């Protein structure tokens, strides 16, 4: 097992190294942010001075070497735009993104599993068909479009919920969270629901498929034959057995939710790291883009590793050396 | 409906013998569902519009000699100031006919989706077949790359590529291909591994046919059904992803507005009451993606009920 | 005695607190772009300068029409050709209670041009100036040559406290530690990407603003900003999209404040290449650059239907332009007016210039920088296509556009042939655009840095340089007006389209004193 973990971490290092190289070189080709950042009143000498100040006058491989050297010391460079360490900027905004992602996951599970189970138990009822049609819509609707519609309806037309931004935050274990204040929860509902919609469709389908399969298994038939109430059969036996695939998939999808938060954060002006990434790409703030990618890649590799390890613990048939990185 | 179904099934097979062929079974299975039949008809209409957009559009929305800013933001049904054109779905901020813009946008969205799908499918197919056929080290290396890529969300990979490559149709296609090829590779490898163990491949190997011949003439055709399913669903996904990228300002250039870009451009009119500028493209995008997904779903049920998405 | 003093301060504090609570007025402002730091010398760009004017003061301030008014200096004058004297305001205190003196000014002028990692430094305003302390409340600023724009330059440099500023870096300002100024508001909180909070400085030397607590939220997308206002999340927003104004006007719960800006939107043409990369003959072959001919440039100006752009693209929220600055600004020519729409005249001019059959042209423009920029470019494309110049419209995000437009071709030359750009005069007078856009490109002397068409006319150059060395206002006004008349009226060095008009939308009862410099400041927001 430890050999497996070490091998995976080494692979992760290689991936991160290659990624940083490609991104660094790539953004360098696209351009530099000097013309965007500088005051229009600046003269030619000032423009050149700024290029020098940001270290952009050097050839890119030299800049990259310098970056690597610092990266080993834990310094991923300073943002061109904020002059703060890129790492700090991202970590500052990470709690907001994680909060949004977990809230979305929660919504997806809380609504998705019961709906999916219902559709699986009574596949031919009209309600089930409506649920399944809804899940196709959920798959198909582009997230950004839904976000805009949610703002239009619930914030502007009905005025029930705030349109954008994050609400009041309180500190929990040294992290700023917003789900403990009423204002914070109000701000969280729309973006979390927006982000949850796609995953909810996925959960519905998984739960439905799982339920259909489990319902045919012998032990369910046995439980029913034993005279257990159908409520108990559904809640205990079926629910328990469909949880394994659902939880596994959700674990793997967590990374996807965090990445897709980019879209939701942009629509709802949610101050998370996804919005920072989009802004940084648009302003060509290379240090932040590179740092964001390094951090998320690392995060995903970690998540996948944890899921694999948990899986091997939960299901003894899976041996880690068979699992591919 | 069943008459249509029979007719379609019959016409598809009119030149063949009236025996139960796998294809015939597939067709009749497919059209069993009314929803899928409707979706199939709708999809044909959408493809027709995309193919013949220049012929059926009331206006060429890219020809600046006919688009006139004096006609900007007209409501659906209004006429142009010169009176020679009725804007059925209204006009946008530059005086462009929305109906024509949607037709052309559909053309671009679909062609980006389909083009990237085909390229990704070809790459994925070759790579996947190689992995399955040669096995061993080749297989390990290829599948490791595939798994690694699949562990990252598509949108993240697309964002990175756009950040590196810049904007443009070609770049979006590159990004979409990169995102998709691994799905195809995995699917092909999976079904090819199953097929490889079957007798007919063994027989072909015994006959000492060339690798190329075995792979492309024997193995490949038998791996196609799951590929078609993945292909349809992935195309819908690609269209949606392209729209998202365009919305984030990282997709296609303004001069070639896809449906996603039309929605994004119309977004600024959302609160001003000029709903048609972004509403109709939104509906068009929604219908397109739902239609493709419905067709894909039915294909999956018919071709391979146990295939995972 | 000591105890008594203690008691009085406590009582005073309590009274203040009670008074504050009684009249506590909070204001939330929705900004279109996020400031990048709380350090006033880090980034010389409008969003930062606008925000930090709340915490800090310059010696000279600009009012809403960019007229210069006393700030931390009560008066200033040129005592000889190369020396300006500034008398500093007495009795001003920083937020931490320490007094403001000439030492703070000297310290500030030393720090402003030299901030680590600054993406746009204030060096352009402090260059060539030597600040000398005469006494605690008098300073002299010396230059090598006569420098009439001294008060304008000085108005851009915000004064920081020497005590707090020594050794402080940008993060120290962002954390609030060093963000101590003399301005009408005090620092409370800065959460990057989310909000910035200030509270009123109760001991401000000037007139106190109405609001006790101000929160700034940056909401980049226009419709989201409007939605936030409609949903009541913010009290006032800046850069209200033109498309929404018609509807917002009708909304009884809202009130709008509008004002013309110092920003002109214009077209710049390649006037230096014999063959221009984006000009082609009708058959797609090469041709001599027709844009070198002033008649062709005038024809383009005549072909542009400015009224249509203002009415249809800008929805009436703009003023058509014939020169660099709208009425009321210093250095403007009274003789120039917008070129009337005259397609027949345009065609005649093209024929006269020997290109009566037209040619192919690409217009490049940004799509996320100015109000409706992409749509304006498209409208211009339509209009030119109609007089026989087949125009292709290419717009791109500013991150790509500005670099290519300024130095995208080989040798750092501008890449495009025909571009749409805008210019806002930071100094609030005509020398800024003349010097940057229409003076011959001269890297060594810092002239023409944004002259992306490389317009060049020695006569215009001489007038601009004379103006920049003339301290007498009336004479300088004449020189600037004359330079504008030649560069635009005669040469068509640029083609002005319109001046932007900015709109602030707020809840009913809240108004904004619209500023020509496009800044949004809490001390300009008032209740009716």
Short mmCIF file of C-alpha atoms in Angstrom, two decimals, chain B residues 32-307:
data_model
loop_
_atom_site.label_atom_id
_atom_site.label_comp_id
_atom_site.label_asym_id
_atom_site.label_seq_id
_atom_site.Cartn_x
_atom_site.Cartn_y
_atom_site.Cartn_z
CA UNK B 32 -40.36 1.92 -30.16
CA UNK B 33 -40.14 5.01 -27.98
CA UNK B 34 -42.30 7.92 -29.05
CA UNK B 35 -40.02 10.39 -27.32
CA UNK B 36 -37.00 9.08 -29.17
CA UNK B 37 -38.83 9.17 -32.46
CA UNK B 38 -39.81 12.77 -31.85
CA UNK B 39 -36.24 13.60 -30.87
CA UNK B 40 -34.96 11.95 -34.01
CA UNK B 41 -37.27 14.01 -36.19
CA UNK B 42 -36.28 17.16 -34.30
CA UNK B 43 -32.62 16.33 -34.71
CA UNK B 44 -33.10 15.93 -38.46
CA UNK B 45 -34.71 19.37 -38.56
CA UNK B 46 -31.82 20.87 -36.58
CA UNK B 47 -29.25 19.25 -38.82
CA UNK B 48 -31.16 20.43 -41.88
CA UNK B 49 -31.18 24.01 -40.57
CA UNK B 50 -27.47 23.86 -39.75
CA UNK B 51 -26.58 22.48 -43.17
CA UNK B 52 -28.70 24.86 -45.19
CA UNK B 53 -28.55 27.96 -42.99
CA UNK B 54 -27.25 30.18 -45.83
CA UNK B 55 -30.16 29.16 -48.04
CA UNK B 56 -33.04 29.42 -45.60
CA UNK B 57 -31.97 32.42 -43.51
CA UNK B 58 -33.81 35.64 -44.30
CA UNK B 59 -30.52 37.53 -44.05
CA UNK B 60 -26.81 36.82 -44.09
CA UNK B 61 -26.08 37.94 -40.53
CA UNK B 62 -22.37 38.42 -41.25
CA UNK B 63 -22.73 40.59 -44.35
CA UNK B 64 -22.25 44.13 -43.12
CA UNK B 65 -23.77 45.50 -46.32
CA UNK B 66 -27.20 44.16 -45.31
CA UNK B 67 -27.03 44.42 -41.52
CA UNK B 68 -27.99 47.94 -40.57
CA UNK B 69 -27.60 49.47 -37.14
CA UNK B 70 -30.74 51.52 -37.81
CA UNK B 71 -32.66 48.28 -37.30
CA UNK B 72 -31.13 47.61 -33.89
CA UNK B 73 -33.20 45.98 -31.15
CA UNK B 74 -36.47 45.61 -33.03
CA UNK B 75 -39.09 43.46 -31.37
CA UNK B 76 -40.15 40.13 -32.84
CA UNK B 77 -42.42 40.75 -35.81
CA UNK B 78 -41.27 44.29 -36.53
CA UNK B 79 -40.17 45.37 -39.97
CA UNK B 80 -36.87 46.92 -40.97
CA UNK B 81 -36.95 50.67 -41.59
CA UNK B 82 -36.65 50.12 -45.33
CA UNK B 83 -39.54 47.69 -45.08
CA UNK B 84 -37.92 44.84 -46.98
CA UNK B 85 -37.46 42.41 -44.09
CA UNK B 86 -39.57 41.25 -41.18
CA UNK B 87 -37.68 40.33 -38.06
CA UNK B 88 -39.62 37.26 -36.99
CA UNK B 89 -37.62 36.81 -33.80
CA UNK B 90 -36.54 40.46 -33.51
CA UNK B 91 -33.11 41.93 -34.08
CA UNK B 92 -30.02 42.34 -31.92
CA UNK B 93 -28.03 45.40 -30.90
CA UNK B 94 -26.34 45.69 -34.29
CA UNK B 95 -29.53 45.35 -36.31
CA UNK B 96 -29.02 41.67 -37.12
CA UNK B 97 -31.99 39.38 -37.71
CA UNK B 98 -32.13 37.03 -34.72
CA UNK B 99 -33.65 34.16 -36.70
CA UNK B 100 -30.76 34.24 -39.17
CA UNK B 101 -28.25 34.66 -36.36
CA UNK B 102 -29.69 31.59 -34.63
CA UNK B 103 -29.59 29.52 -37.84
CA UNK B 104 -25.98 30.46 -38.42
CA UNK B 105 -25.17 30.05 -34.73
CA UNK B 106 -26.66 26.58 -34.78
CA UNK B 107 -24.45 25.81 -37.75
CA UNK B 108 -21.36 26.91 -35.88
CA UNK B 109 -22.28 25.22 -32.60
CA UNK B 110 -23.08 21.96 -34.32
CA UNK B 111 -20.05 21.99 -36.56
CA UNK B 112 -17.74 22.73 -33.64
CA UNK B 113 -19.39 19.95 -31.63
CA UNK B 114 -19.44 17.41 -34.44
CA UNK B 115 -16.01 18.27 -35.79
CA UNK B 116 -14.36 17.98 -32.38
CA UNK B 117 -16.36 14.78 -31.78
CA UNK B 118 -15.16 13.17 -35.00
CA UNK B 119 -11.53 14.11 -34.49
CA UNK B 120 -11.64 12.97 -30.87
CA UNK B 121 -13.34 9.75 -31.92
CA UNK B 122 -10.69 8.97 -34.52
CA UNK B 123 -7.85 9.68 -32.11
CA UNK B 124 -9.56 7.81 -29.28
CA UNK B 125 -10.38 4.89 -31.53
CA UNK B 126 -6.84 4.45 -32.81
CA UNK B 127 -5.33 4.80 -29.38
CA UNK B 128 -7.92 2.58 -27.71
CA UNK B 129 -7.58 -0.15 -30.32
CA UNK B 130 -3.83 -0.04 -30.02
CA UNK B 131 -4.08 -0.43 -26.28
CA UNK B 132 -6.47 -3.34 -26.54
CA UNK B 133 -4.79 -5.13 -29.39
CA UNK B 134 -1.18 -4.89 -28.33
CA UNK B 135 -1.81 -5.02 -24.60
CA UNK B 136 1.15 -5.15 -22.23
CA UNK B 137 3.24 -2.04 -21.89
CA UNK B 138 1.46 -0.12 -24.62
CA UNK B 139 -1.81 -0.74 -22.88
CA UNK B 140 -0.47 0.27 -19.48
CA UNK B 141 1.03 3.52 -20.70
CA UNK B 142 -1.98 4.54 -22.76
CA UNK B 143 -4.52 3.69 -20.12
CA UNK B 144 -2.53 5.48 -17.47
CA UNK B 145 -2.67 8.66 -19.52
CA UNK B 146 -6.37 8.16 -20.19
CA UNK B 147 -7.21 7.62 -16.54
CA UNK B 148 -5.12 10.55 -15.50
CA UNK B 149 -6.89 12.80 -17.91
CA UNK B 150 -10.32 11.52 -17.00
CA UNK B 151 -9.61 12.32 -13.37
CA UNK B 152 -9.58 16.03 -14.27
CA UNK B 153 -12.81 17.84 -15.00
CA UNK B 154 -13.35 18.70 -18.66
CA UNK B 155 -13.95 22.37 -18.00
CA UNK B 156 -10.63 22.71 -16.21
CA UNK B 157 -8.69 21.15 -19.06
CA UNK B 158 -10.53 23.31 -21.57
CA UNK B 159 -9.83 26.44 -19.55
CA UNK B 160 -6.14 25.62 -19.33
CA UNK B 161 -5.90 25.00 -23.05
CA UNK B 162 -7.72 28.21 -23.91
CA UNK B 163 -5.46 30.07 -21.53
CA UNK B 164 -2.46 28.62 -23.32
CA UNK B 165 -3.68 28.71 -26.91
CA UNK B 166 -5.80 31.84 -26.97
CA UNK B 167 -9.21 32.14 -28.58
CA UNK B 168 -10.52 31.03 -31.95
CA UNK B 169 -12.55 28.29 -33.61
CA UNK B 170 -9.53 26.08 -34.19
CA UNK B 171 -8.39 26.49 -30.60
CA UNK B 172 -11.78 25.67 -29.16
CA UNK B 173 -11.87 22.55 -31.31
CA UNK B 174 -8.41 21.55 -30.08
CA UNK B 175 -9.56 22.05 -26.51
CA UNK B 176 -12.73 20.02 -27.05
CA UNK B 177 -10.81 17.21 -28.76
CA UNK B 178 -8.33 17.07 -25.91
CA UNK B 179 -11.17 16.88 -23.43
CA UNK B 180 -13.01 14.13 -25.26
CA UNK B 181 -10.56 11.71 -26.81
CA UNK B 182 -9.95 9.82 -23.57
CA UNK B 183 -13.64 8.85 -23.27
CA UNK B 184 -13.53 7.27 -26.71
CA UNK B 185 -10.23 5.57 -26.04
CA UNK B 186 -11.55 4.00 -22.87
CA UNK B 187 -14.80 2.87 -24.47
CA UNK B 188 -13.09 1.36 -27.50
CA UNK B 189 -10.52 -0.41 -25.42
CA UNK B 190 -13.21 -1.86 -23.19
CA UNK B 191 -15.26 -3.33 -26.00
CA UNK B 192 -12.21 -4.31 -28.04
CA UNK B 193 -10.88 -6.34 -25.12
CA UNK B 194 -14.13 -8.27 -25.04
CA UNK B 195 -14.16 -8.78 -28.79
CA UNK B 196 -10.52 -9.79 -28.91
CA UNK B 197 -11.17 -12.94 -26.95
CA UNK B 198 -13.86 -14.05 -29.32
CA UNK B 199 -13.27 -16.83 -31.82
CA UNK B 200 -13.46 -14.83 -34.99
CA UNK B 201 -10.41 -12.78 -34.02
CA UNK B 202 -8.57 -15.93 -33.12
CA UNK B 203 -9.50 -17.30 -36.49
CA UNK B 204 -8.25 -14.17 -38.20
CA UNK B 205 -5.00 -14.38 -36.30
CA UNK B 206 -4.62 -18.03 -37.30
CA UNK B 207 -5.05 -17.02 -40.90
CA UNK B 208 -2.00 -14.78 -40.37
CA UNK B 209 -3.80 -11.66 -41.52
CA UNK B 210 -1.90 -8.42 -41.01
CA UNK B 211 -2.36 -6.48 -37.76
CA UNK B 212 -3.89 -3.62 -39.68
CA UNK B 213 -6.41 -5.79 -41.38
CA UNK B 214 -7.44 -7.54 -38.20
CA UNK B 215 -7.77 -4.30 -36.26
CA UNK B 216 -9.60 -2.25 -38.85
CA UNK B 217 -11.63 -4.87 -40.71
CA UNK B 218 -12.56 -7.19 -37.90
CA UNK B 219 -12.09 -5.61 -34.51
CA UNK B 220 -13.22 -2.08 -35.26
CA UNK B 221 -16.65 -2.72 -36.78
CA UNK B 222 -17.61 -4.74 -33.75
CA UNK B 223 -16.63 -1.94 -31.40
CA UNK B 224 -18.72 0.66 -33.18
CA UNK B 225 -22.09 0.50 -31.37
CA UNK B 226 -20.82 1.79 -28.01
CA UNK B 227 -18.79 4.41 -29.87
CA UNK B 228 -21.92 5.75 -31.51
CA UNK B 229 -23.58 6.11 -28.12
CA UNK B 230 -20.61 7.83 -26.55
CA UNK B 231 -20.31 9.96 -29.68
CA UNK B 232 -23.83 11.36 -29.46
CA UNK B 233 -23.67 12.09 -25.76
CA UNK B 234 -20.22 13.61 -26.09
CA UNK B 235 -21.37 15.85 -28.93
CA UNK B 236 -24.11 17.27 -26.75
CA UNK B 237 -21.53 17.72 -24.03
CA UNK B 238 -19.13 19.45 -26.39
CA UNK B 239 -21.79 21.89 -27.59
CA UNK B 240 -22.66 22.74 -24.02
CA UNK B 241 -19.01 23.13 -23.06
CA UNK B 242 -18.33 25.39 -26.03
CA UNK B 243 -21.31 27.55 -25.06
CA UNK B 244 -19.97 27.76 -21.51
CA UNK B 245 -16.50 28.75 -22.69
CA UNK B 246 -17.98 31.38 -24.98
CA UNK B 247 -20.06 32.67 -22.11
CA UNK B 248 -16.96 32.99 -19.93
CA UNK B 249 -15.45 35.07 -22.72
CA UNK B 250 -12.94 32.35 -23.54
CA UNK B 251 -14.55 30.66 -26.51
CA UNK B 252 -15.27 31.65 -30.04
CA UNK B 253 -14.55 35.11 -31.51
CA UNK B 254 -17.41 37.59 -31.85
CA UNK B 255 -17.32 37.41 -35.63
CA UNK B 256 -18.51 33.81 -35.62
CA UNK B 257 -21.16 33.75 -32.93
CA UNK B 258 -22.21 30.29 -31.82
CA UNK B 259 -25.41 29.84 -29.87
CA UNK B 260 -23.48 30.18 -26.62
CA UNK B 261 -22.02 33.46 -27.71
CA UNK B 262 -25.42 34.72 -28.86
CA UNK B 263 -26.75 33.98 -25.39
CA UNK B 264 -23.78 35.67 -23.78
CA UNK B 265 -24.19 38.72 -26.01
CA UNK B 266 -27.89 38.84 -25.31
CA UNK B 267 -27.26 38.48 -21.59
CA UNK B 268 -26.71 42.23 -21.32
CA UNK B 269 -30.29 42.79 -22.51
CA UNK B 270 -31.82 40.43 -19.97
CA UNK B 271 -32.99 43.10 -17.57
CA UNK B 272 -33.93 45.67 -20.16
CA UNK B 273 -37.04 43.83 -21.29
CA UNK B 274 -35.49 42.96 -24.66
CA UNK B 275 -35.72 39.29 -23.82
CA UNK B 276 -35.61 38.00 -27.41
CA UNK B 277 -31.94 38.74 -27.94
CA UNK B 278 -30.84 36.04 -25.53
CA UNK B 279 -34.02 34.04 -24.94
CA UNK B 280 -34.42 32.55 -28.41
CA UNK B 281 -30.78 31.46 -28.78
CA UNK B 282 -31.12 29.94 -25.32
CA UNK B 283 -34.14 27.95 -26.38
CA UNK B 284 -32.37 26.85 -29.56
CA UNK B 285 -29.37 25.66 -27.54
CA UNK B 286 -31.58 23.89 -25.03
CA UNK B 287 -33.62 22.11 -27.70
CA UNK B 288 -30.47 21.04 -29.52
CA UNK B 289 -28.80 19.57 -26.46
CA UNK B 290 -31.94 17.89 -25.13
CA UNK B 291 -32.65 16.38 -28.54
CA UNK B 292 -29.18 14.96 -28.90
CA UNK B 293 -29.24 13.64 -25.36
CA UNK B 294 -32.61 11.97 -25.90
CA UNK B 295 -31.39 10.29 -29.07
CA UNK B 296 -28.20 9.27 -27.30
CA UNK B 297 -30.12 7.86 -24.36
CA UNK B 298 -32.30 5.75 -26.58
CA UNK B 299 -29.29 4.57 -28.57
CA UNK B 300 -27.69 3.48 -25.36
CA UNK B 301 -30.74 1.59 -24.22
CA UNK B 302 -31.04 -0.13 -27.56
CA UNK B 303 -27.41 -0.82 -28.35
CA UNK B 304 -25.88 -1.51 -25.02
CA UNK B 305 -28.04 -1.38 -21.96
CA UNK B 306 -25.23 -1.77 -19.51
CA UNK B 307 -22.94 0.93 -20.81
#
